[in-house]
Amino acid sequence: MTTLARSARFAERTARMRASTIREMLKVTGRPEVISFAGGLPAPELFPTQRIGEIAVEVMRERGAAALQYSVTEGIPELREWVANWLTKRSGQSFSREDVIIVSGSQQGLDLLGKLFLDPGDHVALECPSYLGAIQAFDAYQARYLSVAIDEHGMLPDALEHALAHANPLPKFVYIVPNFQNPTGRLLAHDRREAIVRICERFDVPLIEDDAYAALHFDGIEHPPLISWNSSSPIIYSGTASKLMAPGLRVAWIATKDHDILDKLVLAKQGADLHASSLSQYVFAQYVNDDAAFIRHIESIRETYRKRRDAMVSALAREMPEGVTFNRPDGGMFLWCEIEGVDTADLLALASQSNVVFVPGVSFFAHRERTDGMRLNFSNSGEEKIAVGIERLAHAVRTIAGATR
Ligand SMILES: Cc1ncc(COP(=O)(O)O)c(C=O)c1O
């Protein structure tokens, strides 16, 4: 009897699966003495736990077994309707519930889009650096990457144009996080938005817009999503309840006017998990139904995160030695810090001994292009903790920079 070598048991695609440094690190950060700037976690004290409890009871009373039964793959009509209205308001384009599918977290949406578009070896164009979870999702479909340069105002249209003009073959899609990007916190400049839509249109490449952080702006300015512009090539919009309410619900959505894509997504989702949790969908739909309370809730998140951003930026300015640069994002949950001449994976090893952790930047580069960056999360720690954590981190930076120079 012949047996398969152990490595041959698994499909080839598993060879490309990289462990998420972030998920791995979350195991360490459970220790109370550790100050973590690593995870992308919202502030749990802002979850509307009491209201969610009340709503869950109301949903059981009003919907009963329907909220516990199998449901349609596309999502419950009232939630699709709310998403369509929310997006209509934000984009100025008219969306209907037929343009929307509810998914089990936008991470699932990315996986399903990978399933739809990517054959082994296909290219994806994305920001350099980009969201690690997207790279993980596309890696599983054996994607290859065209890294597109960004500056402090997001993706550079010229760099995208150049990448597409020289690509052979063209990428299957462009993936972008325009608002308060994960990992850099950067915001795509207004005039670049239409430019990017037009470039994708000219090359007829679908555009996946991951708008996870749209609502978390700190300066009162709403930024129009890329799907606001009409285009003859598909724009696929992804949004999530994770940063608006709570990630544990696993409620998110994809919207597009391209119903061929939507129909295929429905089939892909049927094969994955039939539908998103009915109970979570009813709870979220009921919560957002009270417009005034929902807006108050988002405003309190913005206010808290803005203060935490300020605490982190002033601690960095106070504590960090020369050679360290960082940004002051106008929203979201992260800022990006670069340390001249230092590999931040080495820095992490040292910093974790002082009980402070972050995500080394290399994880966010599809080709591991740069090692001197780090992502710092400010949403999940109070202001005092942030000050202590940055002090510890600066100490580690001084130690390692002294050792390497
Ligand atoms: C840009 C981006 N997209 C998607 C996700 C996944 O979110 P969800 O909880 O909706 O799966 C995250 C989570 O951090 C994110 O930062």
Short mmCIF file of C-alpha atoms and ligand atoms in Angstrom, two decimals:
data_model
loop_
_atom_site.label_atom_id
_atom_site.label_comp_id
_atom_site.label_asym_id
_atom_site.label_seq_id
_atom_site.Cartn_x
_atom_site.Cartn_y
_atom_site.Cartn_z
CA MET A 1 0.00 0.00 0.00
CA THR A 2 1.39 3.42 -0.95
CA THR A 3 0.73 6.36 1.31
CA LEU A 4 0.82 10.04 0.54
CA ALA A 5 3.64 12.12 1.96
CA ARG A 6 2.25 14.22 4.79
CA SER A 7 2.76 17.48 2.88
CA ALA A 8 0.89 16.06 -0.14
CA ARG A 9 -2.25 15.52 1.93
CA PHE A 10 -3.06 19.17 1.76
CA ALA A 11 -4.10 21.11 -1.31
CA GLU A 12 -1.36 23.14 -2.93
CA ARG A 13 -3.06 26.35 -1.90
CA THR A 14 -2.27 25.68 1.76
CA ALA A 15 1.43 26.20 1.07
CA ARG A 16 0.69 29.91 0.58
CA MET A 17 -1.29 30.32 3.77
CA ARG A 18 0.66 32.50 6.17
CA ALA A 19 -0.12 32.56 9.86
CA SER A 20 -1.52 35.95 10.72
CA THR A 21 1.03 37.55 13.02
CA ILE A 22 -1.88 39.46 14.45
CA ARG A 23 -4.00 36.44 15.38
CA GLU A 24 -0.90 34.73 16.77
CA MET A 25 -0.08 37.78 18.82
CA LEU A 26 -3.59 38.04 20.20
CA LYS A 27 -2.76 34.86 22.14
CA VAL A 28 0.05 36.69 24.01
CA THR A 29 -1.89 39.89 24.56
CA GLY A 30 -4.35 38.16 26.88
CA ARG A 31 -1.81 38.67 29.69
CA PRO A 32 -2.96 41.62 31.82
CA GLU A 33 0.51 43.17 32.11
CA VAL A 34 0.84 43.45 28.32
CA ILE A 35 -0.16 46.70 26.64
CA SER A 36 -1.21 45.81 23.15
CA PHE A 37 -1.18 48.12 20.16
CA ALA A 38 -1.25 44.99 18.01
CA GLY A 39 -4.84 43.84 17.46
CA GLY A 40 -7.35 45.69 15.34
CA LEU A 41 -9.84 45.56 18.16
CA PRO A 42 -12.57 48.14 18.73
CA ALA A 43 -13.02 49.45 22.28
CA PRO A 44 -15.19 46.83 24.03
CA GLU A 45 -16.48 49.34 26.60
CA LEU A 46 -18.26 51.11 23.74
CA PHE A 47 -20.22 48.07 22.64
CA PRO A 48 -23.88 48.82 23.37
CA THR A 49 -24.14 45.62 25.39
CA GLN A 50 -27.21 46.51 27.40
CA ARG A 51 -29.16 47.70 24.36
CA ILE A 52 -28.11 44.60 22.40
CA GLY A 53 -29.45 42.47 25.25
CA GLU A 54 -32.78 44.29 25.17
CA ILE A 55 -32.96 44.03 21.38
CA ALA A 56 -32.19 40.31 21.48
CA VAL A 57 -35.19 39.86 23.80
CA GLU A 58 -37.38 42.00 21.50
CA VAL A 59 -36.26 40.02 18.45
CA MET A 60 -37.14 36.75 20.17
CA ARG A 61 -40.52 38.12 21.19
CA GLU A 62 -41.35 39.61 17.79
CA ARG A 63 -39.65 37.20 15.37
CA GLY A 64 -39.53 34.06 17.48
CA ALA A 65 -38.37 30.98 15.59
CA ALA A 66 -37.84 32.95 12.35
CA ALA A 67 -34.74 34.52 13.89
CA LEU A 68 -33.38 31.06 14.64
CA GLN A 69 -34.41 29.33 11.42
CA TYR A 70 -32.39 28.92 8.20
CA SER A 71 -32.77 32.02 6.14
CA VAL A 72 -32.15 33.30 2.60
CA THR A 73 -28.54 33.55 1.43
CA GLU A 74 -28.81 37.19 0.32
CA GLY A 75 -29.66 38.33 3.86
CA ILE A 76 -32.83 39.51 5.60
CA PRO A 77 -34.71 42.13 3.53
CA GLU A 78 -34.82 44.81 6.25
CA LEU A 79 -31.04 44.79 6.66
CA ARG A 80 -30.38 44.81 2.89
CA GLU A 81 -32.77 47.75 2.70
CA TRP A 82 -30.93 49.63 5.46
CA VAL A 83 -27.56 49.03 3.76
CA ALA A 84 -28.98 50.25 0.44
CA ASN A 85 -30.27 53.45 2.09
CA TRP A 86 -27.05 54.03 4.04
CA LEU A 87 -24.99 53.66 0.86
CA THR A 88 -27.40 55.81 -1.17
CA LYS A 89 -26.93 58.59 1.38
CA ARG A 90 -23.16 58.26 1.39
CA SER A 91 -22.66 57.89 -2.36
CA GLY A 92 -25.41 60.00 -3.89
CA GLN A 93 -26.12 57.00 -6.17
CA SER A 94 -29.36 55.13 -5.86
CA PHE A 95 -29.01 51.65 -4.36
CA SER A 96 -31.79 49.16 -3.73
CA ARG A 97 -31.80 46.04 -1.60
CA GLU A 98 -31.31 44.02 -4.81
CA ASP A 99 -27.80 45.47 -5.03
CA VAL A 100 -26.80 44.12 -1.60
CA ILE A 101 -25.80 40.79 -0.10
CA ILE A 102 -25.19 40.31 3.63
CA VAL A 103 -22.04 38.33 4.49
CA SER A 104 -20.61 36.85 7.69
CA GLY A 105 -18.03 39.60 8.24
CA SER A 106 -16.29 41.49 5.47
CA GLN A 107 -13.46 39.01 5.83
CA GLN A 108 -15.82 36.40 4.40
CA GLY A 109 -16.70 38.84 1.64
CA LEU A 110 -13.02 39.04 0.67
CA ASP A 111 -12.72 35.27 0.70
CA LEU A 112 -15.82 34.89 -1.51
CA LEU A 113 -14.51 37.53 -3.92
CA GLY A 114 -11.23 35.63 -4.09
CA LYS A 115 -13.21 32.48 -4.85
CA LEU A 116 -15.12 34.26 -7.61
CA PHE A 117 -12.27 35.95 -9.41
CA LEU A 118 -8.99 34.17 -8.75
CA ASP A 119 -7.46 31.17 -10.44
CA PRO A 120 -4.01 30.08 -9.25
CA GLY A 121 -1.39 32.59 -10.37
CA ASP A 122 -3.86 35.40 -11.12
CA HIS A 123 -2.81 38.90 -10.16
CA VAL A 124 -4.38 41.30 -7.69
CA ALA A 125 -3.34 44.96 -7.55
CA LEU A 126 -3.27 46.39 -4.05
CA GLU A 127 -1.78 49.13 -1.92
CA CYS A 128 1.75 48.77 -0.66
CA PRO A 129 1.21 48.16 2.28
CA SER A 130 -2.30 46.68 2.35
CA TYR A 131 -4.71 44.95 4.74
CA LEU A 132 -3.15 41.69 5.90
CA GLY A 133 -6.51 39.88 6.08
CA ALA A 134 -7.08 40.58 2.38
CA ILE A 135 -3.65 39.24 1.47
CA GLN A 136 -4.42 36.14 3.55
CA ALA A 137 -7.78 35.68 1.84
CA PHE A 138 -6.32 36.05 -1.66
CA ASP A 139 -3.26 33.93 -0.82
CA ALA A 140 -5.60 30.98 -0.30
CA TYR A 141 -6.53 31.28 -4.01
CA GLN A 142 -2.83 31.39 -4.94
CA ALA A 143 -2.93 35.01 -6.06
CA ARG A 144 0.11 36.99 -7.13
CA TYR A 145 0.35 40.68 -6.38
CA LEU A 146 1.02 43.97 -8.08
CA SER A 147 1.99 46.31 -5.28
CA VAL A 148 0.92 49.89 -5.95
CA ALA A 149 2.77 52.69 -4.17
CA ILE A 150 0.97 54.94 -1.72
CA ASP A 151 1.99 58.20 -0.06
CA GLU A 152 0.44 60.09 2.86
CA HIS A 153 -2.69 60.67 0.75
CA GLY A 154 -3.25 57.05 -0.22
CA MET A 155 -2.80 55.17 -3.49
CA LEU A 156 -0.97 57.08 -6.21
CA PRO A 157 -3.09 57.09 -9.38
CA ASP A 158 0.05 57.36 -11.55
CA ALA A 159 1.49 54.27 -9.88
CA LEU A 160 -1.75 52.36 -10.49
CA GLU A 161 -1.86 53.49 -14.11
CA HIS A 162 1.75 52.44 -14.59
CA ALA A 163 1.14 49.05 -12.92
CA LEU A 164 -1.88 48.31 -15.10
CA ALA A 165 -0.25 49.58 -18.30
CA HIS A 166 2.72 47.24 -17.76
CA ALA A 167 0.78 44.28 -16.35
CA ASN A 168 0.73 41.14 -18.39
CA PRO A 169 -1.80 39.73 -17.74
CA LEU A 170 -3.95 42.44 -16.16
CA PRO A 171 -4.90 41.88 -12.52
CA LYS A 172 -8.31 40.33 -11.91
CA PHE A 173 -9.18 43.25 -9.67
CA VAL A 174 -7.80 46.22 -7.77
CA TYR A 175 -8.30 46.04 -3.98
CA ILE A 176 -8.24 49.30 -2.04
CA VAL A 177 -9.07 50.58 1.46
CA PRO A 178 -9.71 54.29 0.79
CA ASN A 179 -10.69 55.51 4.27
CA PHE A 180 -8.29 55.38 7.23
CA GLN A 181 -6.58 52.40 5.73
CA ASN A 182 -5.52 49.37 7.67
CA PRO A 183 -2.54 49.40 8.37
CA THR A 184 -1.50 53.05 7.78
CA GLY A 185 -4.60 55.04 8.82
CA ARG A 186 -4.22 57.02 5.58
CA LEU A 187 -7.09 58.64 3.76
CA LEU A 188 -7.30 58.58 -0.02
CA ALA A 189 -7.30 62.21 -1.24
CA HIS A 190 -10.58 63.34 -2.79
CA ASP A 191 -9.14 64.10 -6.24
CA ARG A 192 -7.50 60.67 -6.40
CA ARG A 193 -10.83 58.89 -5.94
CA GLU A 194 -12.30 59.63 -9.32
CA ALA A 195 -8.86 59.23 -10.93
CA ILE A 196 -8.61 55.66 -9.59
CA VAL A 197 -12.15 54.81 -10.71
CA ARG A 198 -11.36 56.11 -14.21
CA ILE A 199 -8.11 54.15 -14.47
CA CYS A 200 -9.88 50.91 -13.51
CA GLU A 201 -12.60 51.76 -16.01
CA ARG A 202 -10.10 52.40 -18.79
CA PHE A 203 -8.44 49.01 -18.24
CA ASP A 204 -11.80 47.38 -17.48
CA VAL A 205 -10.51 45.99 -14.19
CA PRO A 206 -13.03 45.50 -11.33
CA LEU A 207 -12.42 47.61 -8.25
CA ILE A 208 -13.00 46.20 -4.76
CA GLU A 209 -13.52 49.03 -2.30
CA ASP A 210 -13.14 47.90 1.33
CA ASP A 211 -14.74 50.67 3.37
CA ALA A 212 -14.50 49.15 6.85
CA TYR A 213 -13.57 52.45 8.55
CA ALA A 214 -15.70 54.95 6.63
CA ALA A 215 -17.80 56.10 9.59
CA LEU A 216 -14.85 56.53 11.94
CA HIS A 217 -13.78 60.02 10.87
CA PHE A 218 -12.70 62.49 13.54
CA ASP A 219 -13.11 65.81 11.76
CA GLY A 220 -16.75 65.66 10.75
CA ILE A 221 -15.94 65.23 7.06
CA GLU A 222 -17.72 62.43 5.16
CA HIS A 223 -15.61 61.09 2.32
CA PRO A 224 -17.49 59.84 -0.74
CA PRO A 225 -16.88 56.17 -1.47
CA LEU A 226 -15.41 55.26 -4.85
CA ILE A 227 -18.73 53.66 -5.75
CA SER A 228 -20.13 57.23 -5.88
CA TRP A 229 -18.70 57.55 -9.39
CA ASN A 230 -20.40 55.90 -12.34
CA SER A 231 -18.16 53.46 -14.10
CA SER A 232 -18.61 50.99 -16.94
CA SER A 233 -16.41 48.47 -15.11
CA PRO A 234 -17.62 46.90 -11.84
CA ILE A 235 -17.13 48.55 -8.47
CA ILE A 236 -17.70 46.19 -5.55
CA TYR A 237 -18.28 47.89 -2.22
CA SER A 238 -17.63 46.18 1.11
CA GLY A 239 -18.89 47.51 4.46
CA THR A 240 -19.16 46.03 7.94
CA ALA A 241 -21.02 46.26 11.24
CA SER A 242 -17.79 45.30 13.03
CA LYS A 243 -16.58 48.87 13.58
CA LEU A 244 -20.06 50.40 13.82
CA MET A 245 -21.37 48.11 16.51
CA ALA A 246 -19.48 44.89 17.38
CA PRO A 247 -17.33 42.44 15.39
CA GLY A 248 -18.68 39.40 17.23
CA LEU A 249 -21.97 39.75 15.36
CA ARG A 250 -20.18 38.86 12.09
CA VAL A 251 -22.50 41.03 10.01
CA ALA A 252 -21.18 42.80 6.92
CA TRP A 253 -22.27 43.54 3.37
CA ILE A 254 -21.24 43.73 -0.24
CA ALA A 255 -23.00 46.06 -2.66
CA THR A 256 -22.59 46.33 -6.39
CA LYS A 257 -24.71 47.31 -9.37
CA ASP A 258 -23.21 44.36 -11.24
CA HIS A 259 -25.77 41.64 -10.66
CA ASP A 260 -23.74 38.96 -12.45
CA ILE A 261 -21.18 39.37 -9.69
CA LEU A 262 -23.86 39.46 -7.00
CA ASP A 263 -25.55 36.31 -8.33
CA LYS A 264 -22.24 34.46 -8.31
CA LEU A 265 -21.51 35.72 -4.80
CA VAL A 266 -24.81 34.27 -3.63
CA LEU A 267 -23.83 30.87 -5.05
CA ALA A 268 -20.36 31.09 -3.50
CA LYS A 269 -21.88 32.00 -0.15
CA GLN A 270 -24.35 29.13 -0.33
CA GLY A 271 -21.40 26.78 -0.67
CA ALA A 272 -19.60 28.44 2.24
CA ASP A 273 -22.19 28.87 5.01
CA LEU A 274 -25.70 29.13 3.48
CA HIS A 275 -26.28 32.56 5.07
CA ALA A 276 -25.07 34.97 7.76
CA SER A 277 -26.48 34.44 11.27
CA SER A 278 -30.20 35.29 11.16
CA LEU A 279 -30.18 36.33 14.80
CA SER A 280 -27.23 38.72 14.34
CA GLN A 281 -28.85 40.24 11.27
CA TYR A 282 -32.14 40.87 13.08
CA VAL A 283 -30.34 42.37 16.08
CA PHE A 284 -28.21 44.71 13.97
CA ALA A 285 -31.17 45.69 11.76
CA GLN A 286 -33.25 46.55 14.82
CA TYR A 287 -30.39 48.52 16.39
CA VAL A 288 -29.74 50.71 13.34
CA ASN A 289 -33.45 51.21 12.84
CA ASP A 290 -33.33 53.79 15.65
CA ASP A 291 -31.47 56.40 13.61
CA ALA A 292 -30.87 58.91 16.39
CA ALA A 293 -29.51 56.34 18.85
CA PHE A 294 -27.29 54.82 16.17
CA ILE A 295 -25.82 58.20 15.22
CA ARG A 296 -25.20 59.01 18.91
CA HIS A 297 -23.41 55.69 19.25
CA ILE A 298 -21.13 56.34 16.25
CA GLU A 299 -20.40 59.82 17.56
CA SER A 300 -19.31 58.44 20.90
CA ILE A 301 -16.96 56.01 19.13
CA ARG A 302 -15.47 58.86 17.09
CA GLU A 303 -15.01 61.01 20.17
CA THR A 304 -13.28 58.26 22.16
CA TYR A 305 -11.01 57.18 19.30
CA ARG A 306 -10.11 60.79 18.52
CA LYS A 307 -8.92 61.31 22.12
CA ARG A 308 -6.95 58.07 21.96
CA ARG A 309 -5.38 59.09 18.65
CA ASP A 310 -4.37 62.40 20.26
CA ALA A 311 -2.92 60.58 23.29
CA MET A 312 -0.85 58.32 21.05
CA VAL A 313 0.39 61.09 18.78
CA SER A 314 1.47 63.30 21.67
CA ALA A 315 3.15 60.38 23.47
CA LEU A 316 5.05 59.50 20.29
CA ALA A 317 6.12 63.13 19.81
CA ARG A 318 7.25 63.31 23.43
CA GLU A 319 9.00 59.95 23.76
CA MET A 320 10.41 58.84 20.43
CA PRO A 321 14.00 59.57 19.46
CA GLU A 322 15.08 61.05 16.14
CA GLY A 323 14.67 58.83 13.11
CA VAL A 324 11.13 57.83 14.05
CA THR A 325 8.30 59.18 11.90
CA PHE A 326 4.57 58.68 12.33
CA ASN A 327 1.29 60.09 11.01
CA ARG A 328 -1.76 61.63 12.66
CA PRO A 329 -4.70 59.92 10.97
CA ASP A 330 -8.03 61.75 10.71
CA GLY A 331 -9.97 58.61 11.56
CA GLY A 332 -9.95 54.85 11.94
CA MET A 333 -8.11 52.77 14.51
CA PHE A 334 -4.44 52.75 13.46
CA LEU A 335 -1.43 54.88 12.86
CA TRP A 336 1.76 53.99 11.03
CA CYS A 337 5.21 54.50 12.41
CA GLU A 338 8.57 54.08 10.64
CA ILE A 339 11.94 53.68 12.33
CA GLU A 340 14.90 54.42 10.18
CA GLY A 341 17.30 51.50 9.89
CA VAL A 342 15.40 49.21 12.30
CA ASP A 343 13.74 45.90 11.51
CA THR A 344 10.55 46.16 13.53
CA ALA A 345 10.31 42.36 13.90
CA ASP A 346 13.51 42.60 16.00
CA LEU A 347 12.02 45.55 17.83
CA LEU A 348 8.92 43.52 18.66
CA ALA A 349 11.03 40.78 20.26
CA LEU A 350 12.59 43.41 22.52
CA ALA A 351 9.42 45.39 23.19
CA SER A 352 7.43 42.31 24.18
CA GLN A 353 9.96 41.71 26.98
CA SER A 354 8.84 45.11 28.28
CA ASN A 355 5.20 44.06 27.87
CA VAL A 356 4.24 46.18 24.90
CA VAL A 357 3.38 44.76 21.48
CA PHE A 358 2.49 46.00 17.99
CA VAL A 359 2.36 44.50 14.50
CA PRO A 360 5.60 44.69 12.52
CA GLY A 361 4.94 46.36 9.19
CA VAL A 362 6.41 43.63 7.00
CA SER A 363 3.21 41.56 7.42
CA PHE A 364 1.26 44.12 5.39
CA PHE A 365 3.51 44.08 2.35
CA ALA A 366 2.50 41.50 -0.24
CA HIS A 367 6.14 41.04 -1.23
CA ARG A 368 7.53 41.80 2.22
CA GLU A 369 9.12 44.89 0.68
CA ARG A 370 9.81 46.86 3.85
CA THR A 371 10.73 45.97 7.40
CA ASP A 372 11.05 49.36 9.11
CA GLY A 373 7.33 50.08 9.67
CA MET A 374 4.89 49.18 12.39
CA ARG A 375 1.15 49.43 12.85
CA LEU A 376 -0.04 50.89 16.12
CA ASN A 377 -3.65 50.46 17.18
CA PHE A 378 -5.07 53.24 19.34
CA SER A 379 -8.74 52.23 19.62
CA ASN A 380 -8.35 49.44 22.14
CA SER A 381 -6.42 51.14 25.00
CA GLY A 382 -7.33 54.03 27.28
CA GLU A 383 -5.30 57.24 27.16
CA GLU A 384 -3.19 56.47 30.23
CA LYS A 385 -2.34 53.02 28.99
CA ILE A 386 -1.37 54.48 25.63
CA ALA A 387 1.06 56.89 27.32
CA VAL A 388 2.68 54.08 29.35
CA GLY A 389 2.84 51.75 26.34
CA ILE A 390 4.49 54.35 24.10
CA GLU A 391 7.01 55.15 26.84
CA ARG A 392 7.94 51.45 26.99
CA LEU A 393 8.09 51.24 23.21
CA ALA A 394 10.30 54.32 22.93
CA HIS A 395 12.67 52.78 25.44
CA ALA A 396 12.89 49.64 23.27
CA VAL A 397 13.44 51.81 20.16
CA ARG A 398 16.30 53.70 21.84
CA THR A 399 17.88 50.41 22.93
CA ILE A 400 17.67 48.79 19.51
CA ALA A 401 18.60 51.92 17.55
CA GLY A 402 21.62 52.40 19.80
CA ALA A 403 22.60 48.79 19.17
CA THR A 404 22.21 48.98 15.38
CA ARG A 405 23.91 52.34 14.74
C1 LIG B 1 -9.75 46.82 5.97
C2 LIG B 1 -10.47 45.72 6.67
N1 LIG B 1 -11.31 44.94 5.98
C3 LIG B 1 -11.98 43.93 6.57
C4 LIG B 1 -11.82 43.63 7.90
C5 LIG B 1 -12.58 42.49 8.49
O1 LIG B 1 -13.69 42.95 9.16
P1 LIG B 1 -14.94 42.04 9.51
O2 LIG B 1 -14.99 42.03 11.00
O3 LIG B 1 -16.11 42.70 8.89
O4 LIG B 1 -14.70 40.68 8.94
C6 LIG B 1 -10.96 44.42 8.67
C7 LIG B 1 -10.78 44.09 10.09
O5 LIG B 1 -9.94 44.58 10.78
C8 LIG B 1 -10.27 45.48 8.04
O6 LIG B 1 -9.41 46.24 8.71
#
